[in-house]
GROMACS .gro file of C-alpha atoms in nm:
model
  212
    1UNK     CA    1  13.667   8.521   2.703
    2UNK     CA    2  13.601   8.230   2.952
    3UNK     CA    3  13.303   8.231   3.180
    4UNK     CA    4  13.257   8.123   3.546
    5UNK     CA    5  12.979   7.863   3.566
    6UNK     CA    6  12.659   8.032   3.606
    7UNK     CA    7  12.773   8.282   3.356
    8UNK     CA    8  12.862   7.993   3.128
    9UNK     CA    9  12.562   7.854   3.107
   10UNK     CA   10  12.345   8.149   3.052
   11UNK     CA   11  12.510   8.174   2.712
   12UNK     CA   12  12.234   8.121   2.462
   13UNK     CA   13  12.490   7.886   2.237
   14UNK     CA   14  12.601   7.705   2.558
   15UNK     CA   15  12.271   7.644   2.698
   16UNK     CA   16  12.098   7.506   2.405
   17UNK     CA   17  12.435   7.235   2.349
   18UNK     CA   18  12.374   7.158   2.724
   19UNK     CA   19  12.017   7.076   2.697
   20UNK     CA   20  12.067   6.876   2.362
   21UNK     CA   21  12.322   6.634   2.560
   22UNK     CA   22  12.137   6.624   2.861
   23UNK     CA   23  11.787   6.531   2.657
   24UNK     CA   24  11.996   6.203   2.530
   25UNK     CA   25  11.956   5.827   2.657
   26UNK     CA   26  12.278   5.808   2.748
   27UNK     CA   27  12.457   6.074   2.947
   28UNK     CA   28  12.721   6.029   3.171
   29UNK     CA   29  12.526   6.162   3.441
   30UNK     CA   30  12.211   5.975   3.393
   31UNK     CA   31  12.439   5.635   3.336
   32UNK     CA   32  12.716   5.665   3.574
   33UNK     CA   33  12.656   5.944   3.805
   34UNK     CA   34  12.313   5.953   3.930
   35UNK     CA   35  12.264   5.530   4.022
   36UNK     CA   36  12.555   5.600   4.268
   37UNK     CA   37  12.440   5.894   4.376
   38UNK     CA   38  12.080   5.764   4.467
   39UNK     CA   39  12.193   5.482   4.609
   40UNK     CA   40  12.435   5.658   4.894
   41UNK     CA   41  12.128   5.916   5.008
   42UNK     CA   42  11.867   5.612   5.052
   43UNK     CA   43  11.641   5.643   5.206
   44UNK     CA   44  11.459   5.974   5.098
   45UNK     CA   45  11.144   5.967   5.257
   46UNK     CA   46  11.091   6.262   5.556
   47UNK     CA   47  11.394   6.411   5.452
   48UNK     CA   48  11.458   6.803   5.403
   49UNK     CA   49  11.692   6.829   5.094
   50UNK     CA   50  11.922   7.106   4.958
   51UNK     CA   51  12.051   7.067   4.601
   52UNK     CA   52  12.378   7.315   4.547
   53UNK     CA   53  12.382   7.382   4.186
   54UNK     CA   54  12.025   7.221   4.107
   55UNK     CA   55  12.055   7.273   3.770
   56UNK     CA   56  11.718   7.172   3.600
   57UNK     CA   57  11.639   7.046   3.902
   58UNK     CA   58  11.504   6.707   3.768
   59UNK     CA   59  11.623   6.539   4.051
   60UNK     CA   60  11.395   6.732   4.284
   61UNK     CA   61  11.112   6.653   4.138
   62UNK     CA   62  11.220   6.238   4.179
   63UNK     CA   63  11.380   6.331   4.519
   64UNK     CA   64  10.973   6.501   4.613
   65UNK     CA   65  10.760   6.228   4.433
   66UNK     CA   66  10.946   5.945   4.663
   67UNK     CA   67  10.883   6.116   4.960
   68UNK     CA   68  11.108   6.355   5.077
   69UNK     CA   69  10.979   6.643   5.341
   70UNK     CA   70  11.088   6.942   5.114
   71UNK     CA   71  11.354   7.023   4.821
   72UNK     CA   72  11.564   7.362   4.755
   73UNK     CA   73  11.730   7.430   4.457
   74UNK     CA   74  12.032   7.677   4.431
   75UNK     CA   75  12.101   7.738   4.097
   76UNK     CA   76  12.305   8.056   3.986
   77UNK     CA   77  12.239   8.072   3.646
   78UNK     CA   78  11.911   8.262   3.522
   79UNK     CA   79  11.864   8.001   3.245
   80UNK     CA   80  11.903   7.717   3.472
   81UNK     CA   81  11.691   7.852   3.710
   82UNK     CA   82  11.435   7.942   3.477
   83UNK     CA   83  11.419   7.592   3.369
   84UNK     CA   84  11.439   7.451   3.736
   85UNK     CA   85  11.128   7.628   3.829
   86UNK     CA   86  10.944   7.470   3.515
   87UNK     CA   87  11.052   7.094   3.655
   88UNK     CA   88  10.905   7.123   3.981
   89UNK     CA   89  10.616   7.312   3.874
   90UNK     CA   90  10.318   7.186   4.094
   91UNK     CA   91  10.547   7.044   4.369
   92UNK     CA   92  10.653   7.187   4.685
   93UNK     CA   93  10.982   7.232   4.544
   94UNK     CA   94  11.115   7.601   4.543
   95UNK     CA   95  11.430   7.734   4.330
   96UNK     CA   96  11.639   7.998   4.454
   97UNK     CA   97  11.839   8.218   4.205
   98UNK     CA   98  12.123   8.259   4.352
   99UNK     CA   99  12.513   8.164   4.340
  100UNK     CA  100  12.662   7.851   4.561
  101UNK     CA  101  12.930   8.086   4.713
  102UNK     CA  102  12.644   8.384   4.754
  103UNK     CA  103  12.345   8.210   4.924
  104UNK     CA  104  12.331   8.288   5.313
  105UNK     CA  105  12.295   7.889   5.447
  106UNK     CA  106  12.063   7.820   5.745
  107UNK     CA  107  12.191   7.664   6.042
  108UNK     CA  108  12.100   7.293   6.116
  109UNK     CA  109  11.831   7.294   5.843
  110UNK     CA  110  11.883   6.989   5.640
  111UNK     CA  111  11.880   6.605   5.631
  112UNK     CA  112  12.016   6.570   5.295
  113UNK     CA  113  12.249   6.834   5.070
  114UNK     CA  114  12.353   6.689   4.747
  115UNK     CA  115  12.560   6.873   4.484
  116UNK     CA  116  12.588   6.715   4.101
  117UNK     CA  117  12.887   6.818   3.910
  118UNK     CA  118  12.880   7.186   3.995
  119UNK     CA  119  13.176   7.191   4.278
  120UNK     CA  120  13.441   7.216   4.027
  121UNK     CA  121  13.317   7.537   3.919
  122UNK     CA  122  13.330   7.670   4.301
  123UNK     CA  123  13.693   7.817   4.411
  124UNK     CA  124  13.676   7.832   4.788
  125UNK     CA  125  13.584   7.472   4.839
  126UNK     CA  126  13.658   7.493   5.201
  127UNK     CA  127  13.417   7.805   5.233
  128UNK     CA  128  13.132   7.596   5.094
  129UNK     CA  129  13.208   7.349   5.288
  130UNK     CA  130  13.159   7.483   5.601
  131UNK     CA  131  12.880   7.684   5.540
  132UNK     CA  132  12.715   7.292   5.438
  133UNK     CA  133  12.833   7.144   5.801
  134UNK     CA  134  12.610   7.426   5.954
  135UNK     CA  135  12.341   7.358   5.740
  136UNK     CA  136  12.319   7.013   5.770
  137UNK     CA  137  12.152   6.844   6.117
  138UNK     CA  138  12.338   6.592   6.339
  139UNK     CA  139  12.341   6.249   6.174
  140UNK     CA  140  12.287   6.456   5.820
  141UNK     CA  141  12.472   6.365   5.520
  142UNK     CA  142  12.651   6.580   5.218
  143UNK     CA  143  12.713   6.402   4.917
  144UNK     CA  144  12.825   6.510   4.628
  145UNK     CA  145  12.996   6.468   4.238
  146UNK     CA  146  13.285   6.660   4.056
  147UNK     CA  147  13.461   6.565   3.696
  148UNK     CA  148  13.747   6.341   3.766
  149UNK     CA  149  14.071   6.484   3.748
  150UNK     CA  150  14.103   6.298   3.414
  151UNK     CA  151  13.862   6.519   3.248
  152UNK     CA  152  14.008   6.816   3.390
  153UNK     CA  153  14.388   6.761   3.439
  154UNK     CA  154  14.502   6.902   3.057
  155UNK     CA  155  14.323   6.981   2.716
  156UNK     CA  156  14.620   6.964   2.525
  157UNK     CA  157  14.574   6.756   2.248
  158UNK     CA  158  14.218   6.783   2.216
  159UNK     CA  159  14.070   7.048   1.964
  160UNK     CA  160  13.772   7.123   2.110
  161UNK     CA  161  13.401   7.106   1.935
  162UNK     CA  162  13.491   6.719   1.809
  163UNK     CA  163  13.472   6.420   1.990
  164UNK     CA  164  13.758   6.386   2.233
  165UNK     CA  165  13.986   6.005   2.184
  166UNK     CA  166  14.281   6.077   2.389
  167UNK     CA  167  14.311   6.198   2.795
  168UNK     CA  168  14.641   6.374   2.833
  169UNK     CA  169  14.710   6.368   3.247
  170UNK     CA  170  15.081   6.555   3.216
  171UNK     CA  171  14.882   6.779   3.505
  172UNK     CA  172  14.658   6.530   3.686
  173UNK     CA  173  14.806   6.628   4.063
  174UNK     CA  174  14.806   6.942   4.037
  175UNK     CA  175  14.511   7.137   4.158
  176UNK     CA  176  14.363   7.511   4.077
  177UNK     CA  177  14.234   7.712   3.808
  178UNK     CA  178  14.197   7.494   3.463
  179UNK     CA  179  14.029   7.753   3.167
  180UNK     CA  180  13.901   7.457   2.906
  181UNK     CA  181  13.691   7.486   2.621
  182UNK     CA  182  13.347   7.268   2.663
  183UNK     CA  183  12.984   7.328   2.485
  184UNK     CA  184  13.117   7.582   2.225
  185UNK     CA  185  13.219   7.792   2.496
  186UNK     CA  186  13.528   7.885   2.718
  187UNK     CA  187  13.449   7.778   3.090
  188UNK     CA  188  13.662   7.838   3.412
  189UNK     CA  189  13.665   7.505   3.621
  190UNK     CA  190  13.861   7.376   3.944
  191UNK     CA  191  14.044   7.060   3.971
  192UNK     CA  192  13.968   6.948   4.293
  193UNK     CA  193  14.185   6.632   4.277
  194UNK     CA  194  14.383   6.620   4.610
  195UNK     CA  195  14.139   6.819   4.823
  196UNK     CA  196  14.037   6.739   5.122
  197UNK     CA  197  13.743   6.598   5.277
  198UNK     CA  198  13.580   6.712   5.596
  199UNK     CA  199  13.431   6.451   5.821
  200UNK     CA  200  13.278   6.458   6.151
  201UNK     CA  201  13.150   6.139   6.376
  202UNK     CA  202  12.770   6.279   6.352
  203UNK     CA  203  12.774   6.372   5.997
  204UNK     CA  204  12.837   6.184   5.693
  205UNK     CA  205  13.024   6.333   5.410
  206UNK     CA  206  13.037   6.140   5.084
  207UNK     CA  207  13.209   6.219   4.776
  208UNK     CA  208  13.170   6.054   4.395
  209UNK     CA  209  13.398   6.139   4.093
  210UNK     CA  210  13.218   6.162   3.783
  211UNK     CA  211  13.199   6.305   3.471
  212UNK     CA  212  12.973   6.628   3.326
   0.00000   0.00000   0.00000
């Protein structure tokens, strides 16, 4: 049966795969993903950060040591969190268990909320959205990664568990639901391609595509 992302990852099976890609030298996040990301929130230092889907929250702990004011981690799944707390152990950093969609957001609290390649398990985009522009102060930014629509678009073709040749886009405009098979496991995921941005004249809101 397929999972919704916090869920997903909580799976012992799933969680151990994770970890064993992310530990390598050269994941798509650490290669492609992250440079762009750190780049567009320059400079860090004084700067109260949220982190939507934290993850391991590895980032924090970078985000802390180069001089940002504080760091919050929302990270829905126990394992994640779990692991999250372990990475910023002896920082200011704090973890909060708790879904994306779930967490009560405070108004104008933060400089800086970043999300890595967690959105496109998140339905109500719009929702989460909003509840971000409220969070964020005047001249704040939001930036953020999802998979490219490449990754998600269609499956067909690709048996999953071996290393994947071919990207089938037959649905690559159309957005919603997508149930794909991904770390041994069955996850839900959202195709965001299409969606659209919010923007404002005092804040900034900056997406990246990338890939999980």
């Amino acid at each position: 049966m397929e999972k919704s992302g916090p869920n997903f990852f909580d799976d012992e099976a799933v969680f151990a795969t994770y970890m064993q890609h992310r530990q390598r030298v050269d994941t798509a996040n650490d290669t492609l993903e992250k440079p762009v990301l750190m780049d567009l929130i320059q400079p860090i230092t004084d700067k109260r950060i949220l982190d939507i889907g934290c993850g391991d929250a590895a980032i924090g702990r970078e985000l802390l040591h180069q001089g940002a004011a504080s760091y919050i981690g929302i990270e829905g799944s126990h394992k994640m969190a779990n692991l999250a707390h372990q990475t910023l152990a002896n920082t200011s950093g704090k973890i909060i268990l708790q879904t994306i969609e779930d967490w009560t957001y405070p108004q104008v609290a933060f400089d800086l909320v970043i999300s890595r390649l967690a959105l496109h398990y998140v339905a109500d985009l719009a929702l989460i959205f909003t509840k971000v522009f409220d969070a964020i102060a005047p001249s704040g930014q939001f930036v953020f990664s999802v998979e490219h629509p490449v990754i998600t678009s269609c499956d067909r073709g690709w048996i999953g568990g071996t290393l994947r040749h071919g990207w089938i886009v037959d649905n690559y405009f159309k957005t919603g639901l997508r149930v794909t098979n991904w770390l041994g496991g069955t996850v839900k995921k959202i195709s965001p391609h299409g969606r659209r941005i919010f923007s404002s004249p005092s804040k900034h809101w900056i997406h990246h595509y990338g890939s999980a």
